[in-house]
Each structure stands twice: as C-alpha cells, then as structure tokens.
Amino acid sequence: MRRDRLEAPGERRGDDVIVPLSQFDCGEFSHLNCGTTVTGMCIAFETGGVRHPSGSDVRAQVRNDDGEPDTSGGTRPSQNVAAAKRGWGVTLDAREVSFEEAAKLWNRADRALSLSMSYSVVAGTEFDACPGFTGLHQILVSDGKVYDPLADG
C-alpha cells in the first residue's frame, strides 16, 4: 500500500493563508529545498499567513541527528517539523497516512497536506515544471489546489 506524509493539519484561519513559494530562492541548497519550501508554506498556513519563511529560511533551522546544521541532500519530514518548531514556534503534525485517507483530506480548506511523491508521475506531462527530473519531491495540497515548489512562486 502506498503511504504519504501528512503535515500541518491545522485550522484554516483566513483567506489566502497558503503563500505559494518557489524553492529557487537563491539559497545555497535551493535545488534540494522542496521539503523545506513546503514546510514554509505549512508555517504560513498554520499562522494564518502571518509568517511565511522561504525554503532557505527553513533550511537554516534544519539539523542533523548530531545537532549540526544539515548541509547535505534533501531533508526528512521529521527534520522539517523540528525546524518549524525551532524557528517559528509552529507545531506541525508529521505522520504517515494511506493514500485513500490523504485523498479525503486534500479537498478540505481547513487542512494542508505535505505529500512526498516521485516526480516521475508528472515528468513529460503539462504539469512538469522541471524537465528531466524524476526523483523524490514534496508538494503541498489544500482546498483541492496543488502547490509545487518547482513551479510556484
């Protein structure tokens, strides 16, 4: 059974609380920051749009297991949840749910889901924002809308 990540199941606090962000914010790791960029969108959602850190802002709060700043590769959901708490005092919920459970939630305006996916499913389609990329990727879904840090911002 396919499983996806669920983050930031908070209450909607007003209109336009999701601030679409691009992971390409000129930061050193922007090409790897899909997870931290989606975390920035989750922080915006949870704070009603008051706070909206970039992917690089979140990345600066990400730590390895030894407590040192993560300076290699992509990030894990647990690292991003900890970064949101450390940097902005925002508590995100990270748990695995079935694809079916996620599908029931992503049309709700009072939920924001961070989904891990293989970008190969959109490669070569009209939704492909990064031709040639087929690796792991993170997107945000809320109120039936998809926010892709490769395409938005």
Coordinates of C-alpha atoms in Angstrom, one line a residue:
M1 CA 0.0 0.0 0.0
R2 CA 1.3 3.4 -0.9
R3 CA 1.7 5.8 2.0
D4 CA 2.2 9.6 2.0
R5 CA 3.2 12.1 4.6
L6 CA 0.7 14.4 6.3
E7 CA 1.9 17.7 7.8
A8 CA 0.1 20.7 9.2
P9 CA -3.5 19.5 9.7
G10 CA -4.4 22.8 11.4
E11 CA -7.5 25.0 11.2
R12 CA -7.8 27.5 8.4
R13 CA -7.5 31.0 9.9
G14 CA -8.5 33.2 6.9
D15 CA -8.3 33.7 3.2
D16 CA -5.1 33.2 1.2
V17 CA -3.1 31.6 4.1
I18 CA -1.1 29.5 1.8
V19 CA 1.7 31.6 0.4
P20 CA 2.9 29.9 -2.8
L21 CA 6.7 29.7 -2.7
S22 CA 9.4 28.6 -5.1
Q23 CA 12.2 26.5 -3.8
F24 CA 14.5 28.5 -6.1
D25 CA 15.1 31.4 -3.7
C26 CA 18.8 31.8 -4.4
G27 CA 19.8 29.9 -1.3
E28 CA 22.8 27.5 -1.3
F29 CA 20.5 24.4 -1.3
S30 CA 17.5 25.7 -3.2
H31 CA 17.8 22.9 -5.7
L32 CA 17.2 20.5 -2.8
N33 CA 14.7 22.5 -0.8
C34 CA 11.3 21.2 -1.9
G35 CA 10.6 19.8 1.6
T36 CA 11.8 23.0 3.4
T37 CA 9.8 25.2 1.0
V38 CA 6.6 23.1 1.6
T39 CA 7.3 23.5 5.3
G40 CA 7.5 27.2 4.8
M41 CA 4.0 27.0 3.2
C42 CA 2.8 24.9 6.1
I43 CA 4.1 27.5 8.5
A44 CA 2.2 30.2 6.6
F45 CA -1.0 28.0 6.7
E46 CA -0.6 27.4 10.5
T47 CA -0.1 31.1 11.2
G48 CA -2.8 32.4 9.0
G49 CA -0.3 33.9 6.6
V50 CA 1.4 36.0 9.3
R51 CA 4.7 34.1 9.0
H52 CA 5.9 32.8 5.6
P53 CA 9.6 31.7 5.7
S54 CA 11.3 30.7 2.5
G55 CA 12.7 27.2 1.9
S56 CA 16.2 28.6 2.7
D57 CA 14.9 30.2 5.9
V58 CA 13.5 26.8 7.0
R59 CA 16.7 25.0 5.8
A60 CA 18.8 27.2 8.1
Q61 CA 16.8 25.7 11.0
V62 CA 17.3 22.1 9.9
R63 CA 19.6 19.9 12.0
N64 CA 21.1 16.5 11.6
D65 CA 20.8 13.9 14.3
D66 CA 24.0 15.2 15.9
G67 CA 22.5 18.7 16.2
E68 CA 24.7 20.2 13.4
P69 CA 23.2 22.1 10.5
D70 CA 22.1 19.8 7.7
T71 CA 24.3 20.7 4.7
S72 CA 23.8 17.6 2.5
G73 CA 21.0 16.5 0.3
G74 CA 17.2 16.8 0.8
T75 CA 15.6 16.8 4.2
R76 CA 13.4 14.4 6.1
P77 CA 9.8 15.3 7.3
S78 CA 11.0 14.9 10.9
Q79 CA 13.8 17.5 10.3
N80 CA 11.3 19.9 8.8
V81 CA 8.8 19.6 11.6
A82 CA 11.6 20.2 14.2
A83 CA 12.8 23.2 12.1
A84 CA 9.2 24.8 12.1
K85 CA 9.1 24.4 15.9
R86 CA 12.7 25.7 16.4
G87 CA 12.5 28.6 14.1
W88 CA 8.9 29.8 14.3
G89 CA 7.3 28.0 17.3
V90 CA 4.9 26.3 15.0
T91 CA 3.9 22.7 15.7
L92 CA 3.3 20.6 12.6
D93 CA 2.0 17.1 12.7
A94 CA 4.0 14.5 10.7
R95 CA 2.6 11.1 10.3
E96 CA 2.0 8.5 7.6
V97 CA -1.5 8.0 6.2
S98 CA -2.8 5.9 3.4
F99 CA -3.3 7.5 0.0
E100 CA -7.0 7.0 0.5
E101 CA -7.0 8.9 3.8
A102 CA -4.9 11.7 2.2
A103 CA -7.3 11.9 -0.7
K104 CA -10.2 12.5 1.7
L105 CA -8.4 15.5 3.2
W106 CA -6.8 17.3 0.3
N107 CA -10.0 19.0 -0.9
R108 CA -10.6 20.5 2.6
A109 CA -9.8 24.2 3.1
D110 CA -9.1 23.6 6.8
R111 CA -6.2 21.2 6.0
A112 CA -2.8 21.4 4.3
L113 CA -1.1 18.2 3.4
S114 CA 2.6 17.9 2.5
L115 CA 2.9 14.9 0.2
S116 CA 6.0 13.0 -0.7
M117 CA 6.0 11.8 -4.3
S118 CA 8.1 10.5 -7.1
Y119 CA 8.2 13.3 -9.7
S120 CA 8.2 10.7 -12.4
V121 CA 4.4 10.7 -12.4
V122 CA 4.3 14.2 -13.8
A123 CA 7.5 14.0 -15.9
G124 CA 6.7 14.7 -19.5
T125 CA 3.2 16.0 -18.8
E126 CA 1.8 19.5 -18.9
F127 CA 2.4 19.7 -15.1
D128 CA 6.2 19.0 -15.4
A129 CA 7.9 22.1 -14.0
C130 CA 11.4 20.6 -14.1
P131 CA 12.0 18.6 -17.4
G132 CA 14.4 15.7 -16.8
F133 CA 13.8 15.5 -13.0
T134 CA 12.2 12.2 -11.9
G135 CA 13.4 12.0 -8.3
L136 CA 11.6 12.3 -4.9
H137 CA 9.7 15.6 -4.4
Q138 CA 7.4 17.3 -1.9
I139 CA 4.2 19.2 -2.8
L140 CA 1.5 20.9 -0.7
V141 CA -2.2 20.2 -1.3
S142 CA -5.1 22.2 0.3
D143 CA -8.6 23.1 -0.8
G144 CA -8.2 21.0 -3.9
K145 CA -5.2 23.1 -5.1
V146 CA -1.6 21.8 -5.6
Y147 CA 1.3 23.9 -4.7
D148 CA 4.6 22.7 -6.3
P149 CA 7.7 24.4 -5.1
L150 CA 9.3 23.6 -8.5
A151 CA 6.5 25.6 -10.3
D152 CA 5.1 28.2 -7.8
G153 CA 6.5 31.4 -6.5

